[in-house]
Short mmCIF file of C-alpha atoms in Angstrom, two decimals:
data_model
loop_
_atom_site.label_atom_id
_atom_site.label_comp_id
_atom_site.label_asym_id
_atom_site.label_seq_id
_atom_site.Cartn_x
_atom_site.Cartn_y
_atom_site.Cartn_z
CA MET A 282 0.00 0.00 0.00
CA ASN A 283 1.27 3.42 -0.82
CA ARG A 284 2.08 5.06 2.53
CA ARG A 285 1.67 8.55 1.10
CA ILE A 286 -1.93 7.78 0.06
CA ALA A 287 -2.67 6.32 3.50
CA ALA A 288 -1.14 9.36 5.21
CA VAL A 289 -3.22 11.71 3.07
CA ALA A 290 -6.36 9.69 3.87
CA CYS A 291 -5.63 9.94 7.59
CA ALA A 292 -4.85 13.63 7.41
CA ALA A 293 -8.12 14.22 5.56
CA ALA A 294 -10.02 12.22 8.17
CA LEU A 295 -9.01 14.64 10.93
CA THR A 296 -10.29 18.04 9.81
CA VAL A 297 -9.43 20.95 12.09
CA THR A 298 -10.28 24.57 11.44
CA ALA A 299 -7.76 27.37 11.83
CA ALA A 300 -9.30 28.34 15.16
CA GLY A 301 -8.53 24.88 16.52
CA THR A 302 -12.10 23.63 16.70
CA ALA A 303 -13.22 20.47 15.02
CA SER A 304 -14.94 20.68 11.68
CA ALA A 305 -18.49 19.38 11.37
CA ALA A 306 -17.64 17.70 8.04
CA PRO A 307 -17.58 13.90 8.28
CA ALA A 308 -14.29 12.19 7.65
CA PRO A 309 -13.90 10.32 4.35
CA ALA A 310 -13.78 6.54 4.34
CA PRO A 311 -10.22 5.43 5.10
CA VAL A 312 -8.15 3.25 2.85
CA GLY A 313 -7.81 -0.12 4.58
CA VAL A 314 -4.76 -2.31 4.94
CA THR A 315 -4.14 -4.98 2.34
CA ALA A 316 -1.62 -7.27 4.04
CA GLY A 317 -2.47 -6.76 7.69
CA PRO A 318 -0.97 -4.30 10.11
CA THR A 319 2.82 -4.05 10.30
CA PRO A 320 4.54 -4.31 13.70
CA GLY A 321 6.15 -1.01 14.67
CA GLN A 322 3.69 1.08 12.64
CA THR A 323 0.91 3.20 14.12
CA TYR A 324 -2.71 3.10 13.00
CA VAL A 325 -6.08 4.74 13.39
CA ILE A 326 -8.79 2.07 13.72
CA ALA A 327 -12.27 2.76 12.32
CA PRO A 328 -15.28 0.43 12.02
CA GLN A 329 -16.21 -0.54 8.47
CA ASN A 330 -19.83 0.52 8.95
CA ALA A 331 -18.86 3.92 10.46
CA PRO A 332 -15.45 4.91 9.01
CA ASP A 333 -15.82 8.46 10.32
CA LYS A 334 -15.43 7.11 13.89
CA TRP A 335 -12.11 6.20 15.48
CA LEU A 336 -11.35 3.77 18.30
CA GLY A 337 -9.52 5.38 21.19
CA ASP A 338 -8.74 5.75 24.87
CA ASN A 339 -11.53 7.68 26.56
CA ASP A 340 -10.27 8.44 30.07
CA TYR A 341 -7.74 7.73 32.80
CA PHE A 342 -9.55 4.54 33.79
CA GLY A 343 -8.85 2.57 30.59
CA SER A 344 -12.25 2.78 28.93
CA VAL A 345 -12.30 2.55 25.15
CA VAL A 346 -14.76 4.37 22.89
CA CYS A 347 -15.40 4.82 19.21
CA GLN A 348 -16.34 8.40 18.43
CA ALA A 349 -16.37 10.87 15.55
CA SER A 350 -12.89 11.39 14.14
CA ARG A 351 -13.26 15.17 14.42
CA LEU A 352 -13.37 14.79 18.22
CA TRP A 353 -9.84 13.28 18.30
CA TYR A 354 -7.98 16.53 17.64
CA GLY A 355 -5.22 18.48 19.33
CA SER A 356 -3.94 16.89 22.50
CA ARG A 357 -6.50 14.05 22.17
CA HIS A 358 -5.16 12.85 18.79
CA ASP A 359 -2.75 10.29 20.26
CA ASN A 360 -5.62 8.76 22.25
CA ALA A 361 -6.89 7.39 18.92
CA VAL A 362 -3.52 6.16 17.61
CA TRP A 363 -2.45 2.53 18.12
CA GLN A 364 1.00 1.04 17.62
CA VAL A 365 1.12 -2.57 16.48
CA THR A 366 3.58 -4.91 18.18
CA GLY A 367 4.10 -8.47 17.00
CA ASN A 368 3.94 -11.43 19.37
CA ASN A 369 5.66 -14.81 19.06
CA ASP A 370 2.33 -16.62 18.74
CA GLY A 371 1.14 -15.07 15.45
CA THR A 372 -0.92 -12.37 17.14
CA ILE A 373 -0.48 -8.62 17.51
CA SER A 374 -0.89 -6.26 20.46
CA LEU A 375 -2.37 -2.79 20.04
CA VAL A 376 -0.57 -0.22 22.19
CA ASN A 377 -2.35 3.10 22.69
CA MET A 378 -0.07 6.08 22.04
CA ASP A 379 -1.65 8.34 24.68
CA ALA A 380 1.32 9.42 26.80
CA GLU A 381 -0.85 9.85 29.90
CA GLN A 382 -1.75 6.15 29.82
CA ASN A 383 1.93 5.17 29.57
CA ARG A 384 1.42 3.15 26.37
CA GLN A 385 -1.16 0.69 27.69
CA SER A 386 -2.54 -2.05 25.41
CA LEU A 387 -5.99 -3.02 24.20
CA ALA A 388 -7.27 -5.98 26.21
CA SER A 389 -10.32 -8.22 26.33
CA THR A 390 -11.37 -9.88 29.57
CA GLY A 391 -14.56 -11.19 31.08
CA THR A 392 -15.38 -7.59 32.02
CA GLY A 393 -15.17 -6.19 28.48
CA ILE A 394 -12.78 -4.27 26.25
CA HIS A 395 -10.37 -1.79 27.87
CA ILE A 396 -6.75 -0.68 27.88
CA ASP A 397 -4.41 -1.74 30.63
CA GLU A 398 -0.82 -2.59 31.49
CA GLY A 399 0.30 -6.18 31.35
CA GLN A 400 1.09 -9.15 29.19
CA GLY A 401 -0.64 -12.34 28.25
CA ASP A 402 -3.36 -13.65 26.01
CA GLU A 403 -5.89 -10.96 26.95
CA PHE A 404 -3.62 -8.44 25.16
CA HIS A 405 -3.11 -10.60 22.04
CA TRP A 406 -5.28 -10.23 18.93
CA TYR A 407 -5.56 -12.45 15.88
CA VAL A 408 -5.92 -10.48 12.64
CA THR A 409 -8.07 -11.87 9.84
CA ALA A 410 -8.46 -10.12 6.48
CA GLY A 411 -11.98 -8.91 5.77
CA PRO A 412 -13.78 -7.33 2.81
CA GLY A 413 -12.57 -4.10 1.20
CA GLY A 414 -9.23 -3.90 3.00
CA THR A 415 -10.70 -4.35 6.49
CA VAL A 416 -9.60 -6.71 9.25
CA ALA A 417 -11.35 -8.59 12.04
CA LEU A 418 -9.60 -8.54 15.42
CA GLN A 419 -10.19 -11.61 17.61
CA ASN A 420 -8.85 -11.78 21.16
CA LYS A 421 -6.70 -14.84 21.91
CA ARG A 422 -7.95 -15.33 25.48
CA THR A 423 -11.69 -14.72 25.10
CA ARG A 424 -12.03 -15.63 21.39
CA GLN A 425 -14.31 -12.60 21.16
CA PHE A 426 -14.11 -10.19 18.23
CA LEU A 427 -13.56 -6.48 18.78
CA THR A 428 -17.00 -5.07 17.94
CA LEU A 429 -18.79 -1.74 17.90
CA ALA A 430 -22.33 -2.16 19.24
CA ALA A 431 -25.04 0.10 20.63
CA ALA A 432 -23.54 -0.56 24.07
CA GLY A 433 -20.13 0.71 22.90
CA VAL A 434 -16.93 -1.18 22.14
CA VAL A 435 -17.49 -4.79 23.18
CA GLY A 436 -16.42 -8.35 22.48
CA ALA A 437 -18.77 -10.49 20.39
CA ALA A 438 -18.90 -13.98 18.92
CA GLN A 439 -19.26 -12.82 15.30
CA ALA A 440 -16.56 -11.14 13.23
CA PHE A 441 -16.75 -7.36 12.95
CA HIS A 442 -14.59 -5.53 10.43
CA TRP A 443 -12.34 -2.53 11.02
CA TYR A 444 -10.22 -0.30 8.81
CA MET A 445 -6.67 0.09 10.09
CA VAL A 446 -5.14 3.17 8.47
CA ASN A 447 -1.41 3.79 8.84
CA GLN A 448 -1.10 7.00 10.84
CA ARG A 449 2.62 7.71 10.76
CA PRO A 450 4.92 6.16 8.15
#
């Protein structure tokens, strides 16, 4: 995938006016990954059915939300950026780039989806290619898929597809 095109797509997705307030214009659909996320790279993650929303760290308590991309601006931008790390078991970990959270990772446990410090299967995600350059993310421990539902970001038994757009080459 051409990194310049992906970078332009990401830059277009976050529209900020000169005054520093978020634009009301919806973000364009991102260009998805074609070969899966690359360890060491950073990504913005958006649901296929709502590509103008980004997955991110919501607060100091590790809650994860998916909200309009225009709301992740300024000092909140890194809350919606995830660095991929590779694991020795064929999975990836998604490390949130929010400095205040000290690079905590996306986890799935019996209590839901959140970010936290630690290691182990709850922090490991299988990546499966989906339609149109999307991916499904399945947790190794719970076997639940990362899903956006009316209740928020949850784990579910059925695959749910996400765009992962390279944020910084």
